[in-house]
mmCIF file of C-alpha atoms and ligand atoms in Angstrom:
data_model
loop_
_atom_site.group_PDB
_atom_site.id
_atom_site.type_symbol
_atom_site.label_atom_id
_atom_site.label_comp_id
_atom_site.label_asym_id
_atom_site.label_seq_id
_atom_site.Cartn_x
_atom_site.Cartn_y
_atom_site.Cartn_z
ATOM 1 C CA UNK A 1 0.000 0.000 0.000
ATOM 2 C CA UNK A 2 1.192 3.072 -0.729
ATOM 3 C CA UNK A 3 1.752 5.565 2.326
ATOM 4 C CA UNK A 4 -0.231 9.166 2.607
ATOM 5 C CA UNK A 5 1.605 12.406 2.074
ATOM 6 C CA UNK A 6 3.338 13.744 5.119
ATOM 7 C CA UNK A 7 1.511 15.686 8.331
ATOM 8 C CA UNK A 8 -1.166 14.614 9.946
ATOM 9 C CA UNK A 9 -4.857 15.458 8.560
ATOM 10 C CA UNK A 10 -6.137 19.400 9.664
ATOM 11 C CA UNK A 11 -8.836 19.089 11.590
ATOM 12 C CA UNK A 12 -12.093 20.573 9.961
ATOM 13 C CA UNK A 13 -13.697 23.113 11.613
ATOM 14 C CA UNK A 14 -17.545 23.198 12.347
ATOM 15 C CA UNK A 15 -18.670 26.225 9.587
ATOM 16 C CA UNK A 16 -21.770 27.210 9.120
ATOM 17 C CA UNK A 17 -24.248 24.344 8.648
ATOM 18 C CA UNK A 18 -26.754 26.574 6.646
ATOM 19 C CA UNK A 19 -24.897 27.143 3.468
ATOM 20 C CA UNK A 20 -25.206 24.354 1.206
ATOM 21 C CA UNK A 21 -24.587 23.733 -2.516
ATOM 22 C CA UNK A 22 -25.839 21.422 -4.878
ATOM 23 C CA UNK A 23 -23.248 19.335 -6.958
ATOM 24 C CA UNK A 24 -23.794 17.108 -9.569
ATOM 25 C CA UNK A 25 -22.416 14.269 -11.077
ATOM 26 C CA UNK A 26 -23.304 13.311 -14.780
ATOM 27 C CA UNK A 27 -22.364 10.000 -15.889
ATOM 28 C CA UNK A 28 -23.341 8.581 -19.076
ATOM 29 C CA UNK A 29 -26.495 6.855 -17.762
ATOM 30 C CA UNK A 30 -27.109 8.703 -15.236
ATOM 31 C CA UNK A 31 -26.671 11.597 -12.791
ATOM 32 C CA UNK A 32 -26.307 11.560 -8.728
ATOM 33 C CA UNK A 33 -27.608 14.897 -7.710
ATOM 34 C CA UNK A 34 -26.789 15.499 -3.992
ATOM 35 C CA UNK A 35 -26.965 18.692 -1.600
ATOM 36 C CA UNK A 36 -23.816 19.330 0.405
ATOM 37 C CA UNK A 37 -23.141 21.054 3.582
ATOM 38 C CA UNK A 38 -19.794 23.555 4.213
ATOM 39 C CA UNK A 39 -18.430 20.854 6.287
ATOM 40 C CA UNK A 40 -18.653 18.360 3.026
ATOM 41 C CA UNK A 41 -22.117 16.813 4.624
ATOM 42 C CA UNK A 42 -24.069 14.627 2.060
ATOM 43 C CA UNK A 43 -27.538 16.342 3.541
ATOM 44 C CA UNK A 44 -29.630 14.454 0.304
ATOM 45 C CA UNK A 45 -29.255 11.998 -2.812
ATOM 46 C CA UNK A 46 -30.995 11.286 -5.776
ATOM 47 C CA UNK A 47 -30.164 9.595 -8.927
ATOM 48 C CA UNK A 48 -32.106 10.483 -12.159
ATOM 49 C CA UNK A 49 -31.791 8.659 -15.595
ATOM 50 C CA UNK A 50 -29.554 10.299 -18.495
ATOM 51 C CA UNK A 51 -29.944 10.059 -21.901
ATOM 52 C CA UNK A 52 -28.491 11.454 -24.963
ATOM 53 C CA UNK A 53 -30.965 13.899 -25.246
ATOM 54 C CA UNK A 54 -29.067 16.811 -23.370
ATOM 55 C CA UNK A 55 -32.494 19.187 -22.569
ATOM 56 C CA UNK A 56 -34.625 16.247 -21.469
ATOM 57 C CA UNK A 57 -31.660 14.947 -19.003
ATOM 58 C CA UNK A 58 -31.211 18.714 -18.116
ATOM 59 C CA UNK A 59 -34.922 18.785 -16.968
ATOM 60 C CA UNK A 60 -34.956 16.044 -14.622
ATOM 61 C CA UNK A 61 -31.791 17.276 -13.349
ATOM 62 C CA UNK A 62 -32.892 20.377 -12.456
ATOM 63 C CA UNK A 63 -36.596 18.811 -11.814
ATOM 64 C CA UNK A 64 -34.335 17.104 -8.922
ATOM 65 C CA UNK A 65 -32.617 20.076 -7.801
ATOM 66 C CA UNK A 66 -35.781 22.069 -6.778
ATOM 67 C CA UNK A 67 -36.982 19.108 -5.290
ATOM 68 C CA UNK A 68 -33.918 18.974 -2.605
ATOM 69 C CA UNK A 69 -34.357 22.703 -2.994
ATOM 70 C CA UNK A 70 -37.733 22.421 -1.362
ATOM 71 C CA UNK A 71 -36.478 20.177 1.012
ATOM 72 C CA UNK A 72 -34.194 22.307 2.500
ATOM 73 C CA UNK A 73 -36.340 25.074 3.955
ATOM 74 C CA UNK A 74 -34.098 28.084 6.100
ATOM 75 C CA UNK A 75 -30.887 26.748 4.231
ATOM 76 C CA UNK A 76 -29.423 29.188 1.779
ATOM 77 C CA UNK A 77 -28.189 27.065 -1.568
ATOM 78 C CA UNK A 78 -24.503 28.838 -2.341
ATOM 79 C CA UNK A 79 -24.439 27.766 -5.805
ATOM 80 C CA UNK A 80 -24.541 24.151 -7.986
ATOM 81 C CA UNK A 81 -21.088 22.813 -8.990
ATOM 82 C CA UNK A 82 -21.341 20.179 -11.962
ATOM 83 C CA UNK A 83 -18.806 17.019 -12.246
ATOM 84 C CA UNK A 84 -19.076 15.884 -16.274
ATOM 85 C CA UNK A 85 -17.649 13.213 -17.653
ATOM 86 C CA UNK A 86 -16.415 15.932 -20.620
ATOM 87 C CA UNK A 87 -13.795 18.765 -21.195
ATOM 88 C CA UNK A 88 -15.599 22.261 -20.790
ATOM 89 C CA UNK A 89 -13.865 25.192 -22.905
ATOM 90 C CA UNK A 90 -13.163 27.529 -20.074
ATOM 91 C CA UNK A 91 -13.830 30.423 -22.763
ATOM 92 C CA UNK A 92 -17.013 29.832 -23.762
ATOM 93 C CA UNK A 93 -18.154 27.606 -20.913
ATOM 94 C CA UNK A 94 -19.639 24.757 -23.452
ATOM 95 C CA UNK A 95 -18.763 21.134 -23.030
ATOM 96 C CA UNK A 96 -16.844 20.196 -26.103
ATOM 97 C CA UNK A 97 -15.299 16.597 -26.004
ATOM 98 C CA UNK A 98 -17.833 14.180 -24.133
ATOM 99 C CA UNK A 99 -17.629 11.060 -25.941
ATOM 100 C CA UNK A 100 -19.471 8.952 -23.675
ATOM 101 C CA UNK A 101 -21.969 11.401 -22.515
ATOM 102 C CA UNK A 102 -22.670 11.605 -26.628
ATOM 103 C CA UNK A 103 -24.433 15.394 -25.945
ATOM 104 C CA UNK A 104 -24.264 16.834 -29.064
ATOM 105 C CA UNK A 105 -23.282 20.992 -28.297
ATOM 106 C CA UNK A 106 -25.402 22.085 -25.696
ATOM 107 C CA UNK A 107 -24.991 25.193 -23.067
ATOM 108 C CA UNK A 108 -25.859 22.939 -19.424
ATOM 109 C CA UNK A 109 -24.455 26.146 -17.960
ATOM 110 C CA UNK A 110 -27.138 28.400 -19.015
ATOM 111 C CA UNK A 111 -30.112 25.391 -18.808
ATOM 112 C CA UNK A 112 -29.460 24.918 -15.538
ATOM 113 C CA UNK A 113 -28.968 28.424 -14.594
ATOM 114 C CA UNK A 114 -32.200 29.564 -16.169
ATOM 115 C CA UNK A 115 -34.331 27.182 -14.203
ATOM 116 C CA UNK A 116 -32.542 27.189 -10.650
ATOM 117 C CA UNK A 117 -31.569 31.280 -10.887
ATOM 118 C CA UNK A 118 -28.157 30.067 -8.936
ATOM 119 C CA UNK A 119 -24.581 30.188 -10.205
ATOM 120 C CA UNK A 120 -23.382 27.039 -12.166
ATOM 121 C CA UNK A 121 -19.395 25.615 -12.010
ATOM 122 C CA UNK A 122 -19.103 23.084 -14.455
ATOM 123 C CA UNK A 123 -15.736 20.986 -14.771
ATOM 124 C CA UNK A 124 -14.665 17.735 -15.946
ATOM 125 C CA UNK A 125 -14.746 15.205 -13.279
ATOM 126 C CA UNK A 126 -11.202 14.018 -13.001
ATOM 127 C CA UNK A 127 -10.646 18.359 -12.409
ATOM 128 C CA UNK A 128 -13.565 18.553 -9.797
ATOM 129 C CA UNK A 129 -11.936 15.742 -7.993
ATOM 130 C CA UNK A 130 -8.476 16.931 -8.216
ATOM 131 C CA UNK A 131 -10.118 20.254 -7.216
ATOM 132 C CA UNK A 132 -11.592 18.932 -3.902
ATOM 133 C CA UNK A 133 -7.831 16.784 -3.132
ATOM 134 C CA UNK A 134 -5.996 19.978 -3.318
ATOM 135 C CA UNK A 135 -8.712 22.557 -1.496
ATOM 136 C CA UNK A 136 -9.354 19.387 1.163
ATOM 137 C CA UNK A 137 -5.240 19.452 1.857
ATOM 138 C CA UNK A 138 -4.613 16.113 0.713
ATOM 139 C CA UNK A 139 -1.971 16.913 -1.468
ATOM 140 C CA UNK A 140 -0.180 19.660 0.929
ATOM 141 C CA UNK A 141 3.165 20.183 -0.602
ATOM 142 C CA UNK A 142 2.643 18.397 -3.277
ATOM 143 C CA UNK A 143 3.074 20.477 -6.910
ATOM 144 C CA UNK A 144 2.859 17.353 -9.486
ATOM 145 C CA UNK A 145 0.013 15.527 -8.742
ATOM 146 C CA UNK A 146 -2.482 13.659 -11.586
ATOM 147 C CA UNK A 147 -5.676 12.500 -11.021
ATOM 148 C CA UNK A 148 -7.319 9.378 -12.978
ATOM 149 C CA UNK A 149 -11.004 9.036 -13.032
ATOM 150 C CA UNK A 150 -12.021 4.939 -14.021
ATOM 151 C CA UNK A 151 -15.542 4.903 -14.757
ATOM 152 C CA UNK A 152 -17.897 4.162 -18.014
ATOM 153 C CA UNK A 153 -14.519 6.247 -19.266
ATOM 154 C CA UNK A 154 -10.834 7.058 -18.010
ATOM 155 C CA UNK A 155 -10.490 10.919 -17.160
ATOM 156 C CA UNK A 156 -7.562 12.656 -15.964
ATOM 157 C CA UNK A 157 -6.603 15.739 -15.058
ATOM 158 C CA UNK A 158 -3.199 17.580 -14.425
ATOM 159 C CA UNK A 159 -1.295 19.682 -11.549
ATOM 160 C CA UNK A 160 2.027 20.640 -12.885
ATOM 161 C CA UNK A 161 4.444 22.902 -10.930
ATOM 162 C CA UNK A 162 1.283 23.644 -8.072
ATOM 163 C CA UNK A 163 -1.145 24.614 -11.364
ATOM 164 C CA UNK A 164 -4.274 23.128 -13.187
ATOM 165 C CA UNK A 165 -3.730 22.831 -15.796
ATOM 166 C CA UNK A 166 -6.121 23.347 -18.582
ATOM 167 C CA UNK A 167 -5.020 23.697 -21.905
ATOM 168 C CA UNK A 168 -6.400 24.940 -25.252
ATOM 169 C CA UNK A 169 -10.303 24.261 -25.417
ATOM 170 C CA UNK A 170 -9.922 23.134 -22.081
ATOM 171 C CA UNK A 171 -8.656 19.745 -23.385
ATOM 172 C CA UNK A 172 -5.291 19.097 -21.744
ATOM 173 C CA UNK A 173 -5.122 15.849 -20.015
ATOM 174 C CA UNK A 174 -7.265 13.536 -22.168
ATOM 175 C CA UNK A 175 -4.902 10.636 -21.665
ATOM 176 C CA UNK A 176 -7.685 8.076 -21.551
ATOM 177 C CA UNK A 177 -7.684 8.946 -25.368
ATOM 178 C CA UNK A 178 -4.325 8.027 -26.005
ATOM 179 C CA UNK A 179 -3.983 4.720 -27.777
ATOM 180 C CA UNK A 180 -2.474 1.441 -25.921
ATOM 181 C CA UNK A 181 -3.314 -0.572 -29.363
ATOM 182 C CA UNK A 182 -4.171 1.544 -32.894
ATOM 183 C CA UNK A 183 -5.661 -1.202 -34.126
ATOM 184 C CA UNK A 184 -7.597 -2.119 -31.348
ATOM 185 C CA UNK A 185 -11.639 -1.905 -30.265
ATOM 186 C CA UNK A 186 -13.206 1.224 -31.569
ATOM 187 C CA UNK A 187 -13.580 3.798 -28.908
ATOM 188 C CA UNK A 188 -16.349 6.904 -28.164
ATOM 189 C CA UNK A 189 -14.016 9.582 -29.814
ATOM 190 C CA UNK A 190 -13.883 7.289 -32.886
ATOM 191 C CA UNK A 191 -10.440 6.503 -32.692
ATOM 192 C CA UNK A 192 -9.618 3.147 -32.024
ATOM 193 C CA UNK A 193 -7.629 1.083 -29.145
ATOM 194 C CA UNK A 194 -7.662 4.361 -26.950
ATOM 195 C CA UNK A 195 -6.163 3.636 -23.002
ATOM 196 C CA UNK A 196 -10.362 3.933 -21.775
ATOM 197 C CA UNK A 197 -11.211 0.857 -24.186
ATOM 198 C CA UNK A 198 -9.027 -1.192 -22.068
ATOM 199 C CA UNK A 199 -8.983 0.293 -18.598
ATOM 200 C CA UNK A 200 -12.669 1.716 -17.569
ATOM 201 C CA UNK A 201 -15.361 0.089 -15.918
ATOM 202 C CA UNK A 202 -16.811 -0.952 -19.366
ATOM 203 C CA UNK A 203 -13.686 -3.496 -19.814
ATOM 204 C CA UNK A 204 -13.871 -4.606 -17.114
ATOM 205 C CA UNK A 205 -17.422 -6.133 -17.327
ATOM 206 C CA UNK A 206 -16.247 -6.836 -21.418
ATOM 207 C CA UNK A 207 -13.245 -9.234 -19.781
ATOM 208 C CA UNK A 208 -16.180 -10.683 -17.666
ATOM 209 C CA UNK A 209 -18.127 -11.730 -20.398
ATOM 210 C CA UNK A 210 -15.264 -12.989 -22.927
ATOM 211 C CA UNK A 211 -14.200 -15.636 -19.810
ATOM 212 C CA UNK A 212 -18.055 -16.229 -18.968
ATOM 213 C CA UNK A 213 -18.417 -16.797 -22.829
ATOM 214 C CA UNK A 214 -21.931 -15.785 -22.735
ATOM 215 C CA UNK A 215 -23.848 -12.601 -22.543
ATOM 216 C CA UNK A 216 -24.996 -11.625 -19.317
ATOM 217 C CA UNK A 217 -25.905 -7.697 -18.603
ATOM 218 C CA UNK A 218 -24.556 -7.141 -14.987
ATOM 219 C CA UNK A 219 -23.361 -3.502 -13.372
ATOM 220 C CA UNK A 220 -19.840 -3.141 -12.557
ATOM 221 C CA UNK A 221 -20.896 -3.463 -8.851
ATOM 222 C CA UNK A 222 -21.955 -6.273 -9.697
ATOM 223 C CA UNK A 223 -18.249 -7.188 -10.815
ATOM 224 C CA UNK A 224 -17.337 -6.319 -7.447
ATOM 225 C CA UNK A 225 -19.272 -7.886 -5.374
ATOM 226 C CA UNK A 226 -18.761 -11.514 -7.863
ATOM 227 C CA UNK A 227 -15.215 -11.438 -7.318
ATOM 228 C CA UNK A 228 -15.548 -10.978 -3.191
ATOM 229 C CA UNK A 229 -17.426 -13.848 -3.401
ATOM 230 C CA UNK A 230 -15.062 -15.901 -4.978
ATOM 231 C CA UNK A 231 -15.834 -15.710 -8.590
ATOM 232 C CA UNK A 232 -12.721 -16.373 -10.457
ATOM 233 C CA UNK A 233 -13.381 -14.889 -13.785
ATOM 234 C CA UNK A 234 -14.996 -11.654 -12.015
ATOM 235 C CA UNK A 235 -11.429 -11.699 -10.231
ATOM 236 C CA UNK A 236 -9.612 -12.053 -12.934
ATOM 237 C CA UNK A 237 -11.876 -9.484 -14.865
ATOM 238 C CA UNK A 238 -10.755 -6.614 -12.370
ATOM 239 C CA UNK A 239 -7.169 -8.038 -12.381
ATOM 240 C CA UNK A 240 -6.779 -7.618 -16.423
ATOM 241 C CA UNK A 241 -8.719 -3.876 -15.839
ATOM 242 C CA UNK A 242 -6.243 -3.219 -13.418
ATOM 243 C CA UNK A 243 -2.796 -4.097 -15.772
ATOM 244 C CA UNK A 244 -4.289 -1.993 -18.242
ATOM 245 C CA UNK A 245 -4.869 0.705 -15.546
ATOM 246 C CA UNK A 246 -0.764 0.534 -14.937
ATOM 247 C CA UNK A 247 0.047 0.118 -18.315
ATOM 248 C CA UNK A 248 -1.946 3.358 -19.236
ATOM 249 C CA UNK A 249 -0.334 5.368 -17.047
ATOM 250 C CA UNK A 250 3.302 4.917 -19.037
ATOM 251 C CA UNK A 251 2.902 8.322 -21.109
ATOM 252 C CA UNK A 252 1.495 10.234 -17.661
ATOM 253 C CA UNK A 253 4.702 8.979 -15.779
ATOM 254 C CA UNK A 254 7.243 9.852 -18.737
ATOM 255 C CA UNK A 255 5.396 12.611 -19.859
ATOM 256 C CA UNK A 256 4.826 14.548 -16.423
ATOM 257 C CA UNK A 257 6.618 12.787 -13.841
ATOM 258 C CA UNK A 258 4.004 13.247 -10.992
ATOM 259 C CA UNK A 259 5.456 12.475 -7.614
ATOM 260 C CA UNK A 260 1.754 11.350 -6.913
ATOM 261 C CA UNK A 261 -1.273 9.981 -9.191
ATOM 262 C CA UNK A 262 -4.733 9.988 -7.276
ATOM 263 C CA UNK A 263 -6.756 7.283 -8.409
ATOM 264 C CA UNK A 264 -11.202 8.187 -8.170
ATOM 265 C CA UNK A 265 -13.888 6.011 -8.702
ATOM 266 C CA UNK A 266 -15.687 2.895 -7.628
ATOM 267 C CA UNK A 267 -12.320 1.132 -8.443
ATOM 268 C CA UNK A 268 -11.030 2.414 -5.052
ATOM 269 C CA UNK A 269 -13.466 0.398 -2.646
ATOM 270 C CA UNK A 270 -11.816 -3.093 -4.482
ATOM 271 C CA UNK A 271 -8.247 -1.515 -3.528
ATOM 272 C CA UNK A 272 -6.485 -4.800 -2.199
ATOM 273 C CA UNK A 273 -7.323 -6.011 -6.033
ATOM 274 C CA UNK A 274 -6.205 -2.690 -8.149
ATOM 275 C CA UNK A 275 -3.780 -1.294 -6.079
ATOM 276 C CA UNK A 276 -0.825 -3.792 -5.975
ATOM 277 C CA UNK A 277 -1.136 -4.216 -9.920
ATOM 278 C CA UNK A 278 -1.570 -1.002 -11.026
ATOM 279 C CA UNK A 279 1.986 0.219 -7.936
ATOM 280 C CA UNK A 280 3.681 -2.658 -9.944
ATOM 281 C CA UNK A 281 3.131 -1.206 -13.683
ATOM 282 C CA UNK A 282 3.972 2.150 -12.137
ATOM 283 C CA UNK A 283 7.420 0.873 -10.807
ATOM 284 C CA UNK A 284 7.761 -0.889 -14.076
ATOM 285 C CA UNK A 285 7.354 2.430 -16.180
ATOM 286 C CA UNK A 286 9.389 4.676 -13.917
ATOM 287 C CA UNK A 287 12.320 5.503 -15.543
ATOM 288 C CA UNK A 288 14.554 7.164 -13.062
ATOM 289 C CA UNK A 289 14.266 6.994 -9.414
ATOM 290 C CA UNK A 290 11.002 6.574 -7.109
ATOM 291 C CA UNK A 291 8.056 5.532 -8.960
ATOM 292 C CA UNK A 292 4.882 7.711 -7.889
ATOM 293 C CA UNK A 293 2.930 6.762 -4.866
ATOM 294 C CA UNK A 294 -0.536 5.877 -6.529
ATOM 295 C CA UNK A 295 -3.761 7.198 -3.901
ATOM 296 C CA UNK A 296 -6.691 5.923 -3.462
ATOM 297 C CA UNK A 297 -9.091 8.627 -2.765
ATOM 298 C CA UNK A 298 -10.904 7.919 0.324
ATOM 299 C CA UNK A 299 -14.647 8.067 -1.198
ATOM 300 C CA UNK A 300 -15.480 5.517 -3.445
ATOM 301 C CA UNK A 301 -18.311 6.671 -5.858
ATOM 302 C CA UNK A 302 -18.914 9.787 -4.103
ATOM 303 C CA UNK A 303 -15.334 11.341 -4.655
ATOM 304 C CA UNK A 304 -16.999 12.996 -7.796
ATOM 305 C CA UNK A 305 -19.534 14.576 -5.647
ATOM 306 C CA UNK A 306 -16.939 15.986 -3.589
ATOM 307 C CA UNK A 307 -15.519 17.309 -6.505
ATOM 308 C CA UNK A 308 -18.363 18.695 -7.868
ATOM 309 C CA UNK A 309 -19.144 20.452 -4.387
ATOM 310 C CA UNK A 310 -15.381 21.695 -4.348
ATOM 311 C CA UNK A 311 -16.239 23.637 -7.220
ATOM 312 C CA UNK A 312 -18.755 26.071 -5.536
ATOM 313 C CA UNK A 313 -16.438 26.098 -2.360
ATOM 314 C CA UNK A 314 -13.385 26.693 -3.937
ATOM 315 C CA UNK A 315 -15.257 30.055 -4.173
ATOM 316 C CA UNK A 316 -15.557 30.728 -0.727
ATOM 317 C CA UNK A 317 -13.009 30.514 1.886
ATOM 318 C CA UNK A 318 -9.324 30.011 1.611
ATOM 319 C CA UNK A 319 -7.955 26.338 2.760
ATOM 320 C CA UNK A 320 -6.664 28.269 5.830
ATOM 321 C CA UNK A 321 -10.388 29.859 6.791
ATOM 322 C CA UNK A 322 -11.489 25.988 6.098
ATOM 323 C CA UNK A 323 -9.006 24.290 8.572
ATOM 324 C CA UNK A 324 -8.209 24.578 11.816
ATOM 325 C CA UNK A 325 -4.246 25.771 12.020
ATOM 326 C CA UNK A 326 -1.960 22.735 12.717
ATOM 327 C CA UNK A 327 1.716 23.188 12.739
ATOM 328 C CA UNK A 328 2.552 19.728 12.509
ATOM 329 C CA UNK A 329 0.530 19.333 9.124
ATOM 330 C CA UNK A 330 2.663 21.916 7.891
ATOM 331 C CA UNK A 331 4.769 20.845 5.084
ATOM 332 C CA UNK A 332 8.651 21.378 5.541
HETATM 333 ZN ZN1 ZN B 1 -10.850 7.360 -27.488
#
């Protein structure tokens, strides 16, 4: 297992219980729309269905929202922070690369904001939860950091030298469309063989199905919960997602040289499975020195949430208003 960053956690201070936010997180089928205390409280949770028809989605979403909205009577709602599984152009605030999501162009932003009257952040997941490690102190003293989203997709996003960073469009860090195999499966973006096709939740539950040898629709928490209970091709399912996880990271390691890679999604509650294979591939592909430390984040599913909350927050009070001082958390 790889060790935490040095200092001991800050200690959250109790802040005021009656600002909240709304964060949501879109995945392909569907989106988790949750409100959120200052203190990073889950107060509510819903899940509504997603489809590729962006204003319908966009309706229940927001249908949702007011719902919790009403539900929350004397609270005052800060703002909504959005986690997509896209690349928003920080220009024109429009998601423009969501493969998976297959939205044709479409202003969420301004939907959203015209029915709820509150301000919308919108971000790329892998961002919103890199976002919430770096405001949340996780990552104290830390300036090259990436975080890898494995999902329906693989997202990642990049801290280089203590910065985001974003890129033209909005697009930098779209490693989970870099090919492992050019002639391999065809992929969302249309290329073919990209690092996703190979690595996300999807492959996994394809590996499942090509050792099963018959068709069988199952969730990927389904996958999970197989291999605890001994099923040896749902094991070695996650095992073969979990190479391809390591082996993915190869242009992120010679490419940036992160001294840590954060690893979000429902991946992280199977760690004793993933997280041995994918430290070995990192060792493998580090070419001078100590490879990264690879980090689970602590949340499971609901990192994205966190991130998606971090993006009103961020807003608000510095790290030091959020924490409680502590010398001995202070990085040398
Ligand atoms: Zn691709």
């Amino acid at each position: 297992m790889a060790t935490a960053p040095r200092g001991r956690p800050s200690t959250l201070l109790e802040l005021n219980v009656d600002l909240v936010v709304i964060a949501v997180d879109i995945h392909p089928k569907q989106a988790t729309v949750a409100t959120v205390d200052l203190n990073g409280r889950l107060l509510s949770r819903s899940v509504v269905p997603v489809t590729s028809d962006p204003a319908s989605s966009t309706r229940l979403i927001t249908e949702c929202m007011l719902r919790m909205q009403r539900g929350l009577p004397g609270k005052t709602i800060e703002g909504i922070g959005v986690a997509l599984p896209g690349r928003i152009d920080p220009g024109t605030h429009l998601l423009v690369f969501a493969p998976n999501l297959q939205w044709p162009d479409f202003d969420l932003k301004g939907a959203i904001e015209k029915k709820m009257h509150l301000p919308v952040t919108m971000e790329n997941a892998a961002t919103a939860c890199l976002i919430a490690e770096v405001t949340g102190g996780r990552i104290d003293g830390i300036r090259d950091a990436v975080m890898v989203t494995v999902s329906e997709g693989v997202g990642t996003s990049v801290f280089a030298n203590g910065q985001l960073i974003n890129g033209l469009h909005g697009m930098a860090g779209e490693f989970g469309h870099i090919p492992l195999d050019p002639s391999g499966l065809p992929c969302s973006c249309g290329r073919r063989g990209c690092w996703e096709t190979f690595a996300s939740c999807r492959a996994a539950l394809r590996y499942y199905q090509e050792l099963q040898s018959k068709a069988e629709t199952i969730t990927f928490h389904e996958l999970l919960n197989r291999a605890e209970e001994g099923d040896q091709h749902a094991a070695q399912a996650l095992a073969q997602q979990a190479l391809y996880i390591g082996r993915g990271l190869a242009p992120i390691i010679a490419g940036l040289s992160p001294s840590v890679i954060l690893v979000a999604g429902d991946i992280t509650s199977a760690w004793h499975r993933f997280g041995p294979i994918i430290e070995k591939e990192a060792a493998a592909l580090t070419l001078v020195g100590t490879p990264p430390q690879i980090l689970p984040t602590h949340d499971g599913d609901i990192e994205r949430l966190r991130g998606a909350a971090a993006l009103v927050f961020q807003r608000r009070p510095t790290r030091e208003q959020l924490h409680q001082s502590d010398p001995a958390a202070v990085m040398a």
